Coordinates of C-alpha atoms and ligand atoms in Angstrom, one line a residue:
A26 CA 1.2 -15.5 -6.1
D27 CA -2.1 -15.4 -8.1
S28 CA -4.3 -17.0 -5.6
R29 CA -6.8 -14.0 -4.9
R30 CA -7.5 -12.8 -1.5
W31 CA -9.2 -9.7 0.1
W32 CA -6.1 -8.6 1.6
K33 CA -4.2 -9.0 -1.6
E34 CA -6.4 -6.7 -3.6
G35 CA -7.6 -4.4 -0.8
T36 CA -5.9 -0.7 -0.5
V37 CA -4.8 -0.2 2.9
Y38 CA -4.9 3.2 4.8
Q39 CA -2.6 3.6 7.8
I40 CA -3.8 5.8 10.6
Y41 CA -1.5 7.4 13.2
P42 CA -4.1 8.0 15.9
S43 CA -2.6 11.0 17.6
S44 CA -2.5 13.1 14.4
F45 CA -5.5 12.1 12.4
K46 CA -8.5 14.0 13.8
D47 CA -9.3 15.3 17.3
S48 CA -13.1 15.3 18.2
N49 CA -12.9 16.7 21.8
G50 CA -10.6 19.6 21.6
D51 CA -7.7 18.5 23.7
G52 CA -5.3 18.6 20.8
I53 CA -4.9 14.8 20.5
G54 CA -6.4 12.8 17.7
D55 CA -8.9 10.2 19.0
I56 CA -11.0 7.3 17.8
P57 CA -14.2 9.2 17.6
G58 CA -12.5 11.4 15.3
I59 CA -11.5 8.5 13.0
I60 CA -15.0 7.4 13.1
S61 CA -16.1 10.7 11.9
K62 CA -14.0 10.3 8.8
L63 CA -14.7 6.7 7.7
D64 CA -16.8 8.0 5.1
Y65 CA -14.1 10.2 3.6
L66 CA -11.9 7.0 3.7
N67 CA -14.5 5.1 1.8
E68 CA -14.8 7.6 -0.8
L69 CA -11.0 7.5 -1.2
G70 CA -11.4 3.8 -2.1
I71 CA -10.0 2.4 0.9
N72 CA -10.9 -1.2 1.8
I73 CA -8.6 -1.9 4.9
I74 CA -7.6 0.4 7.6
W75 CA -4.4 -0.2 9.6
L76 CA -4.6 1.7 13.2
S77 CA -1.2 2.3 14.6
P78 CA -1.3 1.4 18.4
H79 CA -4.1 2.8 20.5
Y80 CA -3.4 0.8 23.5
K81 CA -2.9 2.2 26.9
S82 CA 0.7 3.7 26.9
P83 CA 2.8 6.3 28.6
Q84 CA 3.6 7.5 24.9
V85 CA 7.5 7.4 25.2
D86 CA 7.4 5.9 21.5
M87 CA 4.0 7.1 20.6
G88 CA 2.1 3.9 21.7
Y89 CA 4.7 1.5 20.7
D90 CA 5.5 1.3 24.3
I91 CA 2.2 -0.7 25.8
S92 CA 1.4 -0.8 29.3
D93 CA -2.0 -3.0 28.8
Y94 CA -2.6 -4.7 25.8
K95 CA -6.4 -4.9 26.6
D96 CA -7.0 -1.3 27.2
V97 CA -7.2 1.9 25.2
H98 CA -5.1 4.8 25.8
A99 CA -7.6 7.2 27.6
P100 CA -7.0 10.2 25.3
Y101 CA -7.8 8.2 22.6
G102 CA -11.1 7.1 23.9
T103 CA -12.7 4.1 25.5
L104 CA -12.9 0.4 24.6
Q105 CA -16.7 1.2 23.5
D106 CA -15.3 3.6 21.1
V107 CA -12.9 0.7 19.6
K108 CA -16.0 -1.4 19.3
N109 CA -17.8 1.5 17.3
L110 CA -14.8 1.9 15.0
I111 CA -14.7 -1.9 14.4
D112 CA -18.5 -1.8 13.5
G113 CA -18.1 1.5 11.7
C114 CA -15.7 -0.1 9.3
H115 CA -17.6 -3.3 8.9
K116 CA -20.7 -1.5 8.3
R117 CA -18.9 0.2 5.3
N118 CA -17.4 -3.0 4.0
M119 CA -14.0 -2.1 5.2
K120 CA -11.8 -4.2 7.5
L121 CA -9.7 -3.1 10.1
I122 CA -6.3 -4.3 11.5
F123 CA -4.5 -3.3 14.5
D124 CA -0.8 -2.9 15.2
L125 CA 0.7 -5.9 17.1
V126 CA 3.8 -4.7 19.2
I127 CA 5.1 -7.8 21.0
N128 CA 8.8 -7.7 20.9
H129 CA 8.6 -5.4 24.3
T130 CA 6.3 -3.7 26.4
S131 CA 6.2 -0.4 28.2
S132 CA 8.4 -0.4 31.3
E133 CA 5.1 0.7 33.0
H134 CA 3.3 -2.5 32.0
P135 CA 2.4 -4.6 35.3
W136 CA 4.3 -7.6 33.9
F137 CA 7.5 -5.6 33.9
Q138 CA 6.8 -3.9 37.3
E139 CA 6.4 -7.4 38.7
S140 CA 9.5 -8.7 37.0
R141 CA 11.9 -5.9 38.2
K142 CA 10.9 -6.1 41.6
S143 CA 13.8 -8.9 42.5
K144 CA 15.6 -11.7 40.9
E145 CA 13.0 -14.1 42.8
S146 CA 9.8 -12.3 41.2
A147 CA 7.5 -14.5 39.5
K148 CA 7.6 -12.9 36.5
R149 CA 11.5 -12.2 36.5
D150 CA 12.0 -14.6 33.4
W151 CA 9.2 -12.7 31.5
Y152 CA 11.9 -10.2 30.4
I153 CA 15.5 -10.4 29.4
W154 CA 17.7 -9.9 32.6
R155 CA 21.6 -10.6 32.8
P156 CA 24.3 -9.7 35.3
A157 CA 26.8 -7.0 34.8
K158 CA 30.1 -7.7 33.6
Y159 CA 33.1 -5.9 35.1
D160 CA 36.2 -4.6 33.4
D161 CA 39.7 -4.8 35.1
Q162 CA 39.2 -1.5 36.7
G163 CA 36.1 -2.9 38.2
N164 CA 33.8 -0.8 36.2
R165 CA 30.3 -2.1 35.7
K166 CA 29.5 -3.0 32.2
P167 CA 26.6 -4.1 30.1
P168 CA 26.4 -7.9 29.2
C169 CA 27.4 -7.3 25.6
N170 CA 28.0 -4.3 23.3
W171 CA 24.6 -4.3 21.3
R172 CA 23.3 -0.6 20.3
S173 CA 19.6 0.1 20.7
F174 CA 17.8 1.6 17.9
F175 CA 17.4 4.7 19.6
N176 CA 21.3 5.1 20.4
G177 CA 23.2 4.2 23.5
S178 CA 23.4 0.4 25.0
A179 CA 20.7 -1.9 24.4
W180 CA 21.0 -2.9 28.1
Q181 CA 19.7 -0.9 31.1
W182 CA 21.1 -1.2 34.7
D183 CA 18.2 -1.7 37.2
E184 CA 19.3 -0.6 40.6
Q185 CA 16.6 -2.3 42.5
S186 CA 17.1 -5.8 41.3
Q187 CA 21.0 -5.3 40.5
E188 CA 20.9 -6.7 37.0
Y189 CA 20.6 -5.3 33.3
Y190 CA 17.5 -5.7 31.3
L191 CA 17.7 -5.8 27.2
H192 CA 15.7 -3.2 25.4
L193 CA 16.4 -3.0 21.7
F194 CA 14.5 0.4 21.5
A195 CA 14.0 2.8 24.2
T196 CA 15.0 2.1 27.9
D197 CA 11.1 2.4 28.5
Q198 CA 10.6 -0.5 26.0
P199 CA 11.9 -3.6 27.8
D200 CA 12.0 -6.8 25.4
L201 CA 9.8 -9.5 26.4
N202 CA 11.5 -12.9 26.8
W203 CA 9.9 -15.2 24.1
E204 CA 12.0 -18.1 25.1
N205 CA 9.3 -18.3 28.1
E206 CA 6.2 -20.2 26.9
S207 CA 4.2 -18.3 29.5
V208 CA 4.9 -14.9 28.0
R209 CA 3.9 -16.3 24.5
Q210 CA 0.7 -17.6 25.8
A211 CA 0.1 -14.3 27.5
I212 CA 0.6 -12.5 24.2
Y213 CA -1.5 -15.0 22.2
D214 CA -4.3 -14.5 24.8
E215 CA -4.2 -10.7 25.3
A216 CA -2.5 -8.9 22.4
M217 CA -4.3 -11.0 19.8
K218 CA -7.3 -13.1 20.8
F219 CA -8.8 -10.4 23.0
W220 CA -9.0 -8.1 19.8
L221 CA -9.7 -10.9 17.1
D222 CA -12.7 -12.0 19.1
L223 CA -14.0 -8.4 19.2
G224 CA -13.8 -8.7 15.3
V225 CA -10.5 -7.0 14.3
D226 CA -9.4 -8.5 11.1
G227 CA -5.6 -9.0 11.6
F228 CA -2.4 -7.2 12.4
R229 CA 0.6 -5.2 11.4
V230 CA 3.3 -7.0 13.1
D231 CA 5.9 -4.6 14.6
T232 CA 9.6 -5.9 14.4
V233 CA 8.3 -9.2 13.3
N234 CA 11.9 -11.1 13.1
M235 CA 13.3 -9.7 16.4
Y236 CA 11.6 -12.0 18.8
S237 CA 14.3 -14.9 18.9
K238 CA 17.8 -13.6 19.8
V239 CA 20.9 -15.6 19.3
L240 CA 21.9 -17.1 22.6
P241 CA 23.8 -16.9 24.8
F242 CA 24.3 -13.0 24.1
K243 CA 27.6 -12.1 22.9
D244 CA 29.4 -8.8 21.3
A245 CA 28.4 -7.8 17.9
P246 CA 31.3 -7.2 15.3
I247 CA 32.8 -3.8 15.7
E248 CA 31.0 -1.6 12.9
V249 CA 31.4 1.8 14.2
S250 CA 35.2 1.9 15.7
T251 CA 34.5 5.2 17.4
D252 CA 31.5 3.8 19.3
E253 CA 31.1 1.8 22.4
F254 CA 27.8 0.2 21.2
Q255 CA 27.4 -1.6 17.9
P256 CA 24.4 -2.4 15.7
A257 CA 23.6 -6.2 16.4
Q258 CA 21.0 -7.0 13.8
M259 CA 22.8 -10.2 12.8
L260 CA 22.2 -11.4 16.4
F261 CA 18.5 -10.4 17.0
C262 CA 17.1 -10.5 13.5
N263 CA 15.8 -13.9 12.2
G264 CA 17.1 -15.7 15.2
P265 CA 17.2 -19.5 15.6
R266 CA 13.5 -20.0 16.8
M267 CA 11.9 -17.2 14.9
H268 CA 9.9 -19.4 12.5
E269 CA 9.1 -21.7 15.2
F270 CA 7.4 -18.9 17.1
L271 CA 5.5 -17.6 14.0
T272 CA 4.3 -21.2 13.4
E273 CA 3.2 -21.7 16.9
M274 CA 1.1 -18.4 16.6
N275 CA -0.5 -19.5 13.5
D276 CA -1.4 -22.8 15.0
Q277 CA -2.7 -21.4 18.3
V278 CA -4.3 -18.4 17.2
L279 CA -4.3 -17.3 13.3
S280 CA -5.7 -20.5 12.2
N281 CA -8.8 -20.0 13.8
Y282 CA -9.8 -16.7 12.1
D283 CA -9.8 -15.1 8.7
T284 CA -6.8 -12.6 9.4
M285 CA -4.6 -10.4 7.4
M286 CA -0.7 -10.5 8.8
V287 CA 1.8 -8.0 7.5
G288 CA 5.1 -8.3 9.0
E289 CA 7.6 -5.3 9.6
L290 CA 10.6 -7.1 8.5
A291 CA 14.0 -5.6 8.9
S292 CA 17.4 -6.5 7.8
T293 CA 16.6 -9.7 5.6
P294 CA 18.2 -9.1 2.3
D295 CA 17.8 -12.7 1.0
P296 CA 14.5 -13.2 -0.9
E297 CA 14.7 -17.0 -0.2
H298 CA 14.7 -16.3 3.4
V299 CA 11.7 -13.6 3.2
L300 CA 9.7 -16.5 1.5
K301 CA 10.1 -18.5 4.5
Y302 CA 7.9 -15.7 6.2
V303 CA 5.5 -15.0 3.4
G304 CA 5.1 -18.4 1.5
A305 CA 1.5 -19.4 1.9
S306 CA 2.6 -22.9 2.5
A307 CA 5.0 -21.4 5.4
K308 CA 1.8 -20.4 7.3
Q309 CA 3.5 -17.6 9.1
L310 CA 2.6 -14.2 7.6
D311 CA 0.7 -13.2 4.5
M312 CA 3.2 -10.3 3.4
V313 CA 6.0 -8.2 4.8
F314 CA 7.1 -4.5 4.3
Q315 CA 10.6 -4.7 2.6
M316 CA 12.3 -1.7 3.9
D317 CA 14.9 -1.3 1.0
M318 CA 13.3 1.4 -1.0
I319 CA 12.2 3.5 2.0
H320 CA 15.7 3.2 3.5
L321 CA 17.2 4.9 0.5
G322 CA 19.2 7.8 1.8
F323 CA 19.9 6.3 5.1
G324 CA 23.4 6.1 6.4
P325 CA 25.2 2.7 6.5
S326 CA 25.5 2.7 10.5
Y327 CA 23.0 5.4 11.5
K328 CA 19.8 6.1 9.7
Y329 CA 20.2 10.0 9.9
D330 CA 23.8 10.0 8.4
F331 CA 22.1 10.9 5.1
H332 CA 23.8 9.4 1.8
P333 CA 22.5 10.5 -1.4
W334 CA 20.7 7.6 -3.3
T335 CA 20.3 7.2 -7.0
L336 CA 17.5 6.0 -9.2
I337 CA 19.4 3.0 -10.1
Q338 CA 19.5 1.7 -6.3
L339 CA 15.7 2.4 -6.3
K340 CA 15.2 0.2 -9.4
D341 CA 17.3 -2.6 -7.9
A342 CA 15.2 -2.6 -4.7
L343 CA 12.0 -2.5 -6.7
T344 CA 13.0 -5.2 -9.1
K345 CA 14.2 -7.4 -6.2
W346 CA 11.0 -7.1 -4.2
Q347 CA 8.5 -7.2 -7.0
Q348 CA 10.1 -10.1 -8.6
F349 CA 11.0 -12.5 -5.9
I350 CA 7.3 -14.0 -5.7
I351 CA 7.1 -14.8 -9.3
D352 CA 6.1 -18.5 -9.8
N353 CA 5.6 -19.2 -6.1
D354 CA 3.2 -18.7 -3.3
G355 CA 4.7 -15.8 -1.8
W356 CA 3.2 -12.1 -1.6
T357 CA 4.6 -8.6 -1.2
T358 CA 3.5 -4.9 -0.5
S359 CA 3.6 -1.7 -2.4
F360 CA 4.3 1.4 0.0
L361 CA 6.4 4.5 0.1
E362 CA 5.3 6.1 3.4
N363 CA 4.6 5.1 7.1
H364 CA 4.8 6.5 10.6
D365 CA 8.5 6.0 10.7
Q366 CA 9.3 7.8 7.4
A367 CA 9.5 11.2 5.9
R368 CA 7.0 12.3 3.3
S369 CA 7.5 10.4 -0.2
I370 CA 6.8 13.5 -2.4
S371 CA 9.7 15.5 -0.5
R372 CA 12.0 12.2 -0.5
F373 CA 11.4 10.9 -4.1
G374 CA 9.3 13.4 -6.0
S375 CA 9.9 17.3 -5.4
D376 CA 8.2 19.4 -2.7
D377 CA 8.8 22.5 -4.6
P378 CA 5.4 24.2 -5.2
L379 CA 6.0 24.0 -8.8
Y380 CA 6.1 20.0 -8.9
R381 CA 4.9 18.7 -5.6
S382 CA 1.3 17.9 -7.1
V383 CA 2.4 16.3 -10.3
S384 CA 5.3 14.5 -8.8
G385 CA 2.7 13.3 -6.0
K386 CA 0.4 12.0 -8.8
M387 CA 3.4 10.3 -10.7
L388 CA 4.1 8.4 -7.4
A389 CA 0.5 7.6 -7.0
T390 CA 0.8 5.9 -10.5
F391 CA 3.8 4.1 -9.4
L392 CA 2.4 2.7 -6.2
C393 CA -0.9 1.8 -7.8
T394 CA 0.7 -0.3 -10.7
L395 CA 3.0 -2.3 -8.4
T396 CA 2.2 -6.0 -7.7
G397 CA 1.4 -6.5 -3.8
T398 CA -1.0 -5.1 -1.4
L399 CA -1.2 -1.1 -1.6
F400 CA -0.5 0.6 1.5
I401 CA -0.9 4.4 1.9
Y402 CA -0.3 6.6 4.9
Q403 CA -2.5 9.3 6.3
G404 CA -1.8 12.5 4.3
Q405 CA -0.2 10.9 1.2
E406 CA -3.5 11.0 -0.6
I407 CA -3.5 14.7 -0.3
G408 CA 0.2 15.3 -1.0
M409 CA 1.5 16.3 2.3
I410 CA 5.0 17.2 2.4
N411 CA 7.9 17.4 4.9
L412 CA 8.0 20.0 7.6
P413 CA 9.9 23.1 6.7
K414 CA 13.7 22.9 6.5
S415 CA 13.6 25.8 9.2
W416 CA 11.5 23.4 11.7
P417 CA 13.3 24.3 15.0
I418 CA 14.9 21.2 16.7
E419 CA 12.9 22.2 19.5
E420 CA 9.6 21.3 17.6
Y421 CA 10.8 17.8 16.8
K422 CA 8.9 15.3 19.1
D423 CA 10.2 12.0 18.2
I424 CA 12.4 10.1 20.6
E425 CA 14.5 8.8 17.4
S426 CA 15.4 12.2 16.1
I427 CA 16.0 13.9 19.6
N428 CA 18.2 10.8 20.6
Y429 CA 20.1 11.0 17.5
Y430 CA 20.8 14.8 17.7
N431 CA 21.7 14.7 21.4
Y432 CA 24.1 11.9 20.5
I433 CA 25.8 13.9 17.8
K434 CA 26.1 16.6 20.3
R435 CA 27.6 14.3 22.9
K436 CA 30.0 12.7 20.5
T437 CA 31.4 15.6 18.7
N438 CA 31.4 18.0 21.9
A439 CA 28.8 20.0 20.2
D440 CA 30.9 20.9 17.1
P441 CA 28.8 23.5 15.3
A442 CA 29.4 21.9 11.7
A443 CA 28.5 18.4 13.0
V444 CA 25.3 19.6 14.9
R445 CA 24.0 21.7 12.0
L446 CA 24.6 18.6 9.6
A447 CA 22.6 16.3 12.1
F448 CA 20.1 19.1 11.9
E449 CA 19.8 19.1 8.2
N450 CA 19.7 15.4 8.1
I451 CA 17.0 15.1 10.7
G452 CA 15.2 17.4 8.5
K453 CA 15.6 15.0 5.5
L454 CA 14.5 11.9 7.2
A455 CA 12.8 12.3 10.6
R456 CA 9.7 10.3 11.5
D457 CA 8.2 13.7 12.8
H458 CA 7.4 14.4 9.1
S459 CA 4.8 11.7 9.0
R460 CA 3.4 12.7 12.5
S461 CA 2.4 16.4 12.1
P462 CA -1.6 16.6 12.3
F463 CA -3.6 15.9 9.1
Q464 CA -4.5 18.8 7.2
W465 CA -8.1 18.8 6.8
D466 CA -9.0 22.3 5.8
D467 CA -7.4 25.9 5.9
T468 CA -9.0 26.8 9.4
E469 CA -6.9 27.2 12.3
H470 CA -4.8 24.1 13.0
A471 CA -6.0 22.8 9.6
G472 CA -9.2 21.7 10.9
F473 CA -7.3 19.1 12.9
T474 CA -8.3 20.4 16.5
T475 CA -10.3 23.3 18.1
G476 CA -7.8 23.2 20.9
T477 CA -4.0 23.4 20.6
P478 CA -2.3 20.6 18.7
W479 CA 0.1 18.2 20.6
M480 CA 2.4 18.7 17.7
K481 CA 2.3 21.8 15.5
V482 CA 0.6 21.7 12.1
N483 CA 2.9 22.0 9.1
D484 CA 2.9 25.8 8.0
V485 CA 1.9 24.8 4.4
Y486 CA -1.5 23.6 5.4
P487 CA -3.4 26.5 3.8
E488 CA -2.1 25.2 0.4
I489 CA -2.3 21.7 1.1
N490 CA -5.4 20.4 2.7
A491 CA -8.2 18.0 2.2
K492 CA -11.3 20.3 1.8
A493 CA -9.7 22.5 -1.0
Q494 CA -8.8 19.2 -2.9
E495 CA -12.1 17.4 -2.5
C496 CA -13.8 19.7 -5.2
D497 CA -10.7 20.0 -7.2
Q498 CA -10.7 17.6 -10.1
N499 CA -7.0 18.2 -10.8
S500 CA -5.9 17.8 -7.1
V501 CA -3.6 15.1 -5.6
L502 CA -6.6 13.7 -3.8
S503 CA -8.8 13.5 -6.8
F504 CA -6.0 11.7 -8.7
W505 CA -5.5 9.2 -6.0
K506 CA -9.1 8.3 -6.1
K507 CA -8.9 7.7 -10.0
A508 CA -5.6 5.9 -9.3
I509 CA -7.1 3.5 -7.1
K510 CA -10.0 2.9 -9.3
F511 CA -7.7 2.4 -11.9
R512 CA -5.7 -0.3 -10.0
N513 CA -8.8 -2.2 -9.1
T514 CA -10.3 -2.1 -12.8
Y515 CA -6.7 -3.4 -14.0
K516 CA -6.1 -5.5 -11.0
D517 CA -4.8 -8.4 -13.1
Y518 CA -2.0 -6.5 -14.3
C519 CA -1.6 -3.8 -11.3
V520 CA -2.0 -6.1 -8.2
Y521 CA -1.4 -9.7 -9.6
G522 CA 0.9 -9.0 -12.7
D523 CA 4.5 -10.0 -13.1
F524 CA 7.0 -7.1 -12.9
Y525 CA 9.7 -6.8 -15.6
L526 CA 11.9 -3.7 -15.5
C527 CA 13.1 -2.0 -18.8
D528 CA 15.5 0.4 -19.9
S529 CA 17.2 -0.4 -16.6
K530 CA 20.2 1.9 -17.0
N531 CA 18.1 5.1 -17.4
T532 CA 19.0 7.4 -14.5
S533 CA 16.1 9.5 -15.1
T534 CA 12.8 7.5 -15.8
V535 CA 11.4 4.2 -14.5
T536 CA 9.8 2.0 -17.0
Y537 CA 8.5 -1.6 -16.4
I538 CA 6.1 -4.0 -17.8
K539 CA 3.5 -5.8 -15.8
A540 CA 2.4 -8.9 -17.5
Y541 CA -0.8 -11.0 -16.9
K542 CA -1.2 -14.2 -18.9
C543 CA -0.1 -13.3 -22.3
N544 CA -1.3 -9.5 -22.1
K545 CA 0.6 -6.7 -20.6
I546 CA 0.7 -3.0 -19.5
L547 CA 3.6 -0.5 -19.8
V548 CA 4.1 2.0 -17.2
V549 CA 6.7 5.0 -17.8
L550 CA 7.3 7.6 -15.0
N551 CA 9.7 10.5 -15.3
F552 CA 11.2 10.9 -11.8
T553 CA 12.8 14.3 -12.7
K554 CA 11.6 17.8 -13.2
D555 CA 13.4 17.9 -16.6
V556 CA 11.8 16.7 -19.8
Q557 CA 13.1 13.2 -20.7
D558 CA 12.8 11.2 -23.9
F559 CA 10.0 8.9 -24.1
I560 CA 11.7 5.5 -25.1
I561 CA 9.4 2.4 -26.0
P562 CA 11.2 -0.3 -24.7
A563 CA 12.3 -3.0 -27.2
E564 CA 10.5 -5.8 -25.4
V565 CA 7.3 -3.9 -26.4
T566 CA 6.4 -4.9 -30.1
G567 CA 2.5 -4.3 -30.2
E568 CA 0.2 -1.3 -30.3
L569 CA 0.0 1.2 -27.4
E570 CA -3.1 2.3 -26.0
L571 CA -3.0 5.0 -23.4
I572 CA -5.1 3.9 -20.4
F573 CA -3.9 6.3 -17.5
N574 CA -1.8 9.4 -17.2
N575 CA -1.0 12.3 -14.9
T576 CA -0.8 15.1 -17.6
E577 CA -2.6 15.9 -20.7
S578 CA 0.5 15.4 -22.9
T579 CA 0.5 12.4 -25.3
D580 CA 3.6 13.4 -27.1
R581 CA 5.4 10.2 -28.2
E582 CA 8.9 11.7 -28.1
S583 CA 9.0 13.1 -24.7
L584 CA 7.8 13.0 -21.1
L585 CA 7.2 16.2 -19.1
A586 CA 8.5 16.7 -15.6
F587 CA 7.4 14.0 -13.4
E588 CA 5.0 12.6 -16.2
A589 CA 3.4 9.2 -15.8
R590 CA 1.8 7.2 -18.3
V591 CA 0.3 3.7 -18.6
Y592 CA -0.2 1.9 -21.8
L593 CA -2.0 -1.3 -22.5
V594 CA 0.0 -3.3 -24.8
K595 CA -2.2 -4.8 -27.7
Ligands
TEU5 O1 10.0 0.2 13.9 C1 11.0 -0.8 14.1 C2 12.2 -0.2 13.6 O2 13.2 -1.0 13.4 C3 12.4 1.0 13.6 O3 13.4 1.8 14.4 C4 12.5 1.8 12.2 O4 13.5 0.8 11.4 C5 13.2 3.1 12.2 O5 12.3 3.9 12.9 C6 13.2 3.6 10.7 O6 13.2 4.9 10.7 C7 8.9 -0.3 14.6 C8 7.9 0.8 14.7 O7 7.3 1.1 13.4 C9 8.5 2.2 15.2 O8 7.6 3.2 15.0 C10 8.8 1.8 16.8 O9 9.6 2.9 17.2 C11 9.6 0.6 16.9 O10 9.3 -0.4 16.1 C12 9.7 0.2 18.2 O11 8.4 -0.4 18.4
CA6 CA1 -8.9 14.3 21.3

C-alpha cells in the first residue's frame, strides 16, 4: 500500500451542489457559487473536490436520477460553468472528480422513454423488464420479492408496455441492463469519456458493485417475515460479472487517463473480496468506501430502525478496514460523513454546546491520522451538527426518510408510539442532516442564499458558521486546517503508516499506533465527555514527544472530555 499517488495523499472535499452556495438568489446552490468558494477550500488545505451529481435530473433523488449524462441541471448552471469549475480547480492545483451514477438513470432519460414504449422498442433491452407473475387468485405479482432501498417492491408495473421494470432505488430510477453491451458502451462514452475529455480527474462511483445481478431473478430469503418484500443484496451485490464489467471499464476508458476512482461498496464484509476491487494489480478501482463505521446505529433490516452501537464495534470496523491493506497493493479511505449520513459530531461525538467543538476536533484528529485517502464532507470542517430533534417531519425533504416514515405509518396503522419512534430515529440518522444549506455566516439564511433556500437552514447557524470561525484560532475550522497540515507533514505515519489498535477492550477511548518503517506515532482519543485514564499501551516502550493535540492539557494521568493527543514514539 506504500506506492505514493496524488489520490492517496490528497484531502478530498465532497460538495453537495444544491446546498453549498447559491449565487443567483433562487435558493438553490449552483456551480458559480462553488467557484466563488474555491479559495476558501484551497485555504482549508483541500487537494481534490468530489462534486455530487450536477447532471440534468428531475431531482427525485437529488440528482442521483440522471436524465442526461452530458447536460447540466439547469438551476446549477451551464456546461460552460462546469468548464469554468474544472479550470478554476486546476488553476489552484486542485483536482476535481464527479459522481458516476450508472446503475440506473432517471425514468425521464430518453433511453428509458424509448425503452418503455413497447416490448419491441429498440431500447427495450437497455433496462430490466420482466413479465408479471400471477398468484392462484389471478392477482398480478412482481417477478420476485426484492425490496427497493426506498421501501416497497424493487419492481414497478408499466401499464403501457405490460411488464415490470427493476429499480433498486426509487421507481423513478430504473436499473440499466449492464448485460447489454450497447448500454455499457453508451455509459463509457456519455457518462465517462465526455467528462474526462473536458479534464475531469476521475469519479466517485455510485453503488459500484450492483451492476451485475444474479440471473435468472429469484426470490431473496425471507428476512423480515412481516414484509412482502425482502432485502436482496446477496443477489444484486457483487454479482457474477461485476469484476468483468469493471475490468472492461478500465480497459476501454480509465487506462487512457490519469484518474482517481473511488467506489461506494455496499454489503461486502470480506476483506479478500474487497481486495479484488481495490488491489492495484486488479486494475478496477483505486479505493472504496467501507460502510461499517458509518452504518453503526443502523437497524439489521432497516437503516432507520436505530440500534445503539458500542465503541468496541467502532474499533472492530476500524481495525478491519485499516489493516486489510497491510503488506499488499490495496488502498482504503478515511471518512465519517457524506450526503447519505447524519453529522459525525452528533453521531460519534457530542452536539451538546459544551462539547460539540472539542469533539469535532477529536474526530478531526481521528480522521487525519488514519491510513487511506481522507474525505471530508461540506460543513464537517466547521462542525455542522444534526438538525434539531424538533425538526418537523414536514421539513424533511429526502425520499429515503419520507418513504420510511410513510412505510411505518402504513405498516402499523399509524400507531402513535411506532410513528413517534420512527420520527425519533429519522431524527438520528436521516440523510437530511447532511443536506441543509452550508452555514457561511450569521446573516439571513446563513449567507447561503439571498432568496428562500430550497431547504431550511439549521437554526443553529448563528453559533456555527464559517465566517465566525475563520478569524477564531480556537474554532473547529482553524483546527481542521492545522489537522490537515499535520497529516501532510506526518504523511508517512498518517497517510501511509500501518495501523495497530491498542487497549482494544477500552470502551471509552480509542488508542492506536501508526507505524512507518521502524518509527511510530501514538494516537489517543477520548470518545466520551468524562475524564478518562491516560493509559500508555504496553506496546509503547520509547520516549513520548507530544506533536499534536486538541486541548492545552499535557497531564500524563488523564484525558479531558473528548481530548485527542498524538505522540511521536522515540
Ligand atoms: O447510495 C447507495 C445506497 O445504498 C444508499 O441507499 C445508502 O446505502 C443509504 O442511503 C444509506 O443511508 C447511493 C447514493 O450515495 C445515494 O445518495 C443514492 O440515493 C443511491 O446511491 C441511489 O443512487
Ligand atoms: Ca442558484
